[in-house]
XYZ file of C-alpha atoms in Angstrom:
317
model
C 3.908 30.820 12.834
C 4.110 27.657 13.487
C 0.400 26.704 12.752
C 1.176 22.421 13.785
C -0.894 19.858 11.437
C -3.506 22.365 10.513
C -3.518 20.483 7.614
C -4.371 17.416 8.644
C -8.084 18.992 9.632
C -8.847 20.693 6.865
C -9.628 19.225 2.908
C -6.496 19.496 0.842
C -5.896 19.926 -2.813
C -2.882 19.245 -4.852
C -2.263 22.547 -7.082
C 0.414 24.158 -8.806
C 0.574 27.820 -7.755
C 2.738 29.027 -10.321
C 0.138 27.926 -12.473
C -3.553 27.516 -10.970
C -5.285 30.471 -11.643
C -9.123 31.316 -11.268
C -11.223 33.600 -12.858
C -11.876 37.383 -11.184
C -9.046 36.068 -8.391
C -5.690 38.176 -8.053
C -2.902 36.298 -6.640
C -0.625 38.204 -3.591
C 2.446 36.103 -2.570
C 3.613 36.589 0.744
C 7.315 35.838 -0.304
C 8.974 35.653 3.365
C 8.650 31.789 2.882
C 10.941 32.555 -0.607
C 13.317 34.194 0.314
C 14.264 32.473 3.141
C 14.370 29.244 0.923
C 17.142 31.424 -1.471
C 18.944 32.252 2.096
C 19.248 28.557 2.707
C 21.228 28.143 -0.510
C 24.572 29.048 1.321
C 23.811 30.256 4.902
C 27.239 31.270 5.988
C 27.866 33.513 3.731
C 24.800 35.008 4.605
C 25.217 35.049 8.543
C 28.611 36.369 7.298
C 26.429 39.731 5.984
C 27.426 38.630 2.241
C 23.811 38.100 0.441
C 24.979 38.432 -3.076
C 24.256 33.808 -3.457
C 20.879 34.704 -1.770
C 20.128 37.509 -3.930
C 21.263 35.783 -6.752
C 18.945 33.046 -6.137
C 16.114 35.340 -5.270
C 16.765 36.957 -9.110
C 16.165 33.554 -10.601
C 13.032 32.799 -8.281
C 11.014 35.824 -9.835
C 12.241 35.557 -13.348
C 10.647 32.214 -13.407
C 7.852 33.369 -11.912
C 7.131 36.118 -14.963
C 8.122 33.336 -17.194
C 4.977 31.337 -15.518
C 3.103 33.607 -16.109
C 2.779 35.329 -11.956
C 4.385 38.590 -13.327
C 1.081 40.674 -12.675
C 1.013 38.770 -9.185
C 1.849 40.812 -5.831
C 5.059 40.188 -3.650
C 3.925 41.126 -0.452
C 7.137 41.613 2.521
C 7.181 42.285 6.131
C 7.593 45.361 7.461
C 8.477 45.652 11.566
C 7.824 42.846 14.022
C 4.336 41.988 14.845
C 4.250 42.781 18.288
C 1.540 40.115 19.172
C 4.238 37.643 18.113
C 6.173 38.742 21.002
C 6.688 35.160 22.526
C 7.825 33.815 19.504
C 10.415 36.550 18.697
C 11.556 36.670 22.030
C 12.692 32.557 21.906
C 13.948 32.793 18.317
C 16.061 36.496 19.069
C 17.568 33.692 22.211
C 18.273 30.794 20.126
C 19.753 33.136 17.467
C 22.100 34.712 20.202
C 23.256 31.788 21.412
C 23.951 30.030 17.868
C 25.434 33.454 16.904
C 27.725 32.954 20.064
C 28.801 29.537 18.754
C 29.673 29.851 15.767
C 31.771 32.922 16.775
C 33.615 30.128 19.019
C 33.718 27.704 16.207
C 35.681 30.830 14.071
C 37.787 31.549 16.640
C 39.452 28.157 16.608
C 39.155 28.018 12.706
C 35.755 25.405 12.814
C 33.605 24.981 10.850
C 30.361 26.224 11.933
C 27.384 23.847 12.889
C 24.404 23.465 10.622
C 21.765 23.800 12.832
C 23.929 27.021 14.107
C 24.166 28.306 10.519
C 19.864 27.721 10.298
C 19.094 29.416 13.484
C 21.134 32.843 13.160
C 20.053 33.301 9.941
C 16.928 36.162 9.510
C 15.199 37.862 7.108
C 17.293 40.793 7.940
C 15.831 44.760 6.522
C 19.062 45.009 3.397
C 18.415 41.790 2.119
C 14.792 42.314 2.089
C 15.312 45.759 0.373
C 17.681 44.321 -2.123
C 14.775 41.595 -3.291
C 12.776 43.946 -3.637
C 14.809 45.952 -6.103
C 15.768 42.839 -7.909
C 11.895 42.110 -8.397
C 10.767 45.714 -9.222
C 13.759 46.036 -11.740
C 11.368 42.895 -13.361
C 8.532 44.780 -13.156
C 6.695 43.528 -10.416
C 4.843 45.159 -7.756
C 5.929 44.662 -4.406
C 4.166 45.832 -1.452
C 5.952 46.114 2.128
C 3.364 46.248 5.034
C 3.462 47.858 8.334
C 3.710 44.891 9.866
C 3.919 40.736 8.540
C 2.652 40.519 5.042
C 0.249 37.702 6.259
C -2.921 39.989 6.465
C -2.743 42.023 3.411
C -1.539 38.785 1.491
C -4.690 36.866 2.780
C -7.142 39.666 0.876
C -7.860 41.102 4.513
C -8.778 44.849 3.006
C -11.023 42.801 0.561
C -12.678 40.645 3.181
C -10.568 38.061 1.335
C -12.484 37.653 -1.600
C -10.814 37.256 -5.234
C -7.789 36.602 -3.355
C -5.309 33.521 -3.747
C -3.155 34.026 -1.109
C 0.203 32.107 -1.759
C 2.266 31.604 1.608
C 4.197 28.974 3.525
C 2.813 30.529 6.437
C -0.026 29.168 8.624
C -1.317 32.189 9.232
C -3.142 32.765 5.963
C -5.767 30.000 7.360
C -6.574 32.821 9.833
C -7.929 34.900 7.272
C -8.261 34.054 4.016
C -10.757 32.553 1.301
C -8.009 30.949 -0.321
C -4.995 29.746 0.824
C -2.731 27.802 -1.244
C 0.456 26.532 0.661
C 3.702 25.869 -1.467
C 5.398 22.589 -0.398
C 8.090 23.550 -2.898
C 8.636 27.182 -3.872
C 10.856 26.262 -6.987
C 8.546 23.636 -8.590
C 5.132 25.135 -7.801
C 4.489 21.544 -5.651
C 1.897 23.215 -3.308
C -1.273 22.238 -1.805
C -4.539 24.675 -1.503
C -6.928 25.040 1.487
C -10.239 26.672 -0.318
C -12.412 27.806 2.291
C -15.386 28.911 0.252
C -15.738 25.112 -1.434
C -15.884 22.970 2.285
C -19.084 21.062 1.928
C -21.213 19.034 4.688
C -19.593 15.774 2.643
C -16.423 16.829 4.224
C -17.264 16.677 8.258
C -17.394 13.327 8.681
C -13.874 13.396 7.390
C -12.636 16.552 8.747
C -14.535 17.565 12.079
C -13.030 20.988 12.003
C -15.036 21.950 8.774
C -18.048 21.005 10.962
C -17.210 23.234 13.629
C -15.873 25.911 10.980
C -19.568 25.770 8.839
C -21.522 26.329 11.993
C -18.542 29.311 13.368
C -16.747 30.306 11.008
C -13.096 31.732 11.002
C -13.397 31.386 14.817
C -13.535 27.906 14.801
C -10.049 28.157 13.028
C -8.414 30.793 15.075
C -9.183 29.630 18.107
C -7.761 26.044 17.199
C -4.184 28.170 16.844
C -4.336 28.493 20.467
C -4.002 24.666 20.963
C -1.346 24.459 18.292
C 2.226 26.070 18.858
C 0.925 29.235 17.861
C 2.896 32.472 17.593
C 0.650 34.547 19.675
C 0.808 32.198 22.144
C 3.288 31.879 25.374
C 4.769 28.233 25.568
C 3.025 25.657 27.712
C 0.200 28.351 28.066
C -2.400 25.413 26.686
C -0.368 22.023 27.732
C -2.208 19.053 27.732
C -4.780 20.404 25.205
C -4.067 19.244 21.580
C -6.654 19.558 18.378
C -8.603 16.388 19.424
C -9.858 18.049 22.735
C -10.010 21.345 21.097
C -12.724 19.941 17.604
C -14.768 18.344 20.133
C -15.443 21.678 21.983
C -15.393 23.682 18.837
C -17.946 21.265 17.899
C -19.977 20.915 20.836
C -20.551 24.546 21.049
C -23.684 24.699 19.063
C -26.237 27.497 20.884
C -24.651 30.965 20.428
C -21.169 32.235 19.494
C -17.522 30.130 19.859
C -15.352 32.051 22.360
C -12.872 31.296 24.653
C -15.028 31.199 27.403
C -17.329 28.947 25.927
C -14.661 26.641 24.946
C -12.543 26.514 27.907
C -15.990 26.196 29.842
C -16.535 22.820 27.760
C -12.922 21.663 28.093
C -13.061 22.396 31.687
C -16.130 20.371 32.061
C -15.074 17.142 30.016
C -10.880 17.288 30.497
C -10.366 18.781 33.790
C -7.918 16.727 34.910
C -5.524 18.190 32.356
C -5.167 20.884 34.864
C -2.867 19.826 37.996
C -2.343 21.143 41.415
C -4.032 23.069 43.892
C -7.520 24.647 43.575
C -5.654 27.823 42.929
C -3.127 26.325 40.342
C -6.121 24.389 38.279
C -8.099 28.014 37.861
C -4.610 29.902 36.800
C -4.073 27.386 33.960
C -8.012 27.801 32.816
C -7.571 30.885 32.901
C -4.473 31.207 30.973
C -6.092 28.812 28.426
C -8.928 31.174 28.496
C -6.044 33.864 27.813
C -4.238 32.431 25.038
C -7.534 31.498 22.793
C -7.744 36.010 23.636
C -4.594 36.909 22.393
C -4.913 34.728 19.151
C -8.363 36.887 18.546
C -6.192 39.762 19.482
C -3.252 39.830 17.137
C -6.100 37.919 14.029
C -8.092 41.373 14.490
C -4.737 43.591 15.440
C -3.231 42.498 11.847
C -1.880 45.790 10.269
C -1.885 46.804 6.223
C -1.699 49.879 4.435
C -4.890 51.243 2.679
C -5.094 52.915 -0.715
C -4.236 56.034 1.178
C -1.118 55.257 3.472
C -2.977 55.078 5.950
C -2.542 51.803 8.683
C -5.531 50.097 8.789
C -5.934 46.734 10.926
C -8.351 43.506 10.431
C -11.059 44.741 12.222
C -11.418 48.569 11.149
């Protein structure tokens, strides 16, 4: 998920994710970004359904994890597409189809395809993912495949996020995790950590979003996603409203719960000029803003994971 500029609005700490530990905490690694990074070592081979090079880099990577002492970490893999992210999936599929067409056209002319087209055509394919699981399990790692995306389980939603170091390159982790570690480099260990358990009043002056979080909890972060290119939201649904306007709204709601309706009410009153057109068009715009926030809330609450008995549960059940 694109969660643009999130790190600028929350305190971060540089860590080495391969070596960082915390007493009593387990490590869950959402490996989607890691296996994608392995693909990028030879995109053209992968696009031609030749996964050998990507698998070789993945094997080297998991061997490195084991050498660094992460052999007890759970590797969490994506399952089916998340239906809540249909808007983003449609955008990506259209982009990939156009890229594939250009790659085929280049091949017909015996020309090298554009690197940008190869990047657009790449996607973690089920056969490739299965091979990554076989390799990791052969090295003794516990691999867990989720019903849809790995995010919620990797974030520890099954235990309220408590006692879990969530390692993932995906900004979605901020929607559920208590401690999210985002690798900057999967192979060197460079990462930044956002520890929601360590926020203090001293952080509020520098990071106003922290103030909203301390007042309203995760909802302050969840609703922010609607204004920062979230995969849960239709493109342009919240055009004209960015981080600064949202944070002002979130910190201004001091009585009662922070909800899509209360945020929209503040935004409409303070920044009504962002809505253009007739009265009907303006009302439609503000209804869309509320709907965008609700779509993120629904996606967070509906995130699926497997329970220990094999049943599928969601973040709210």
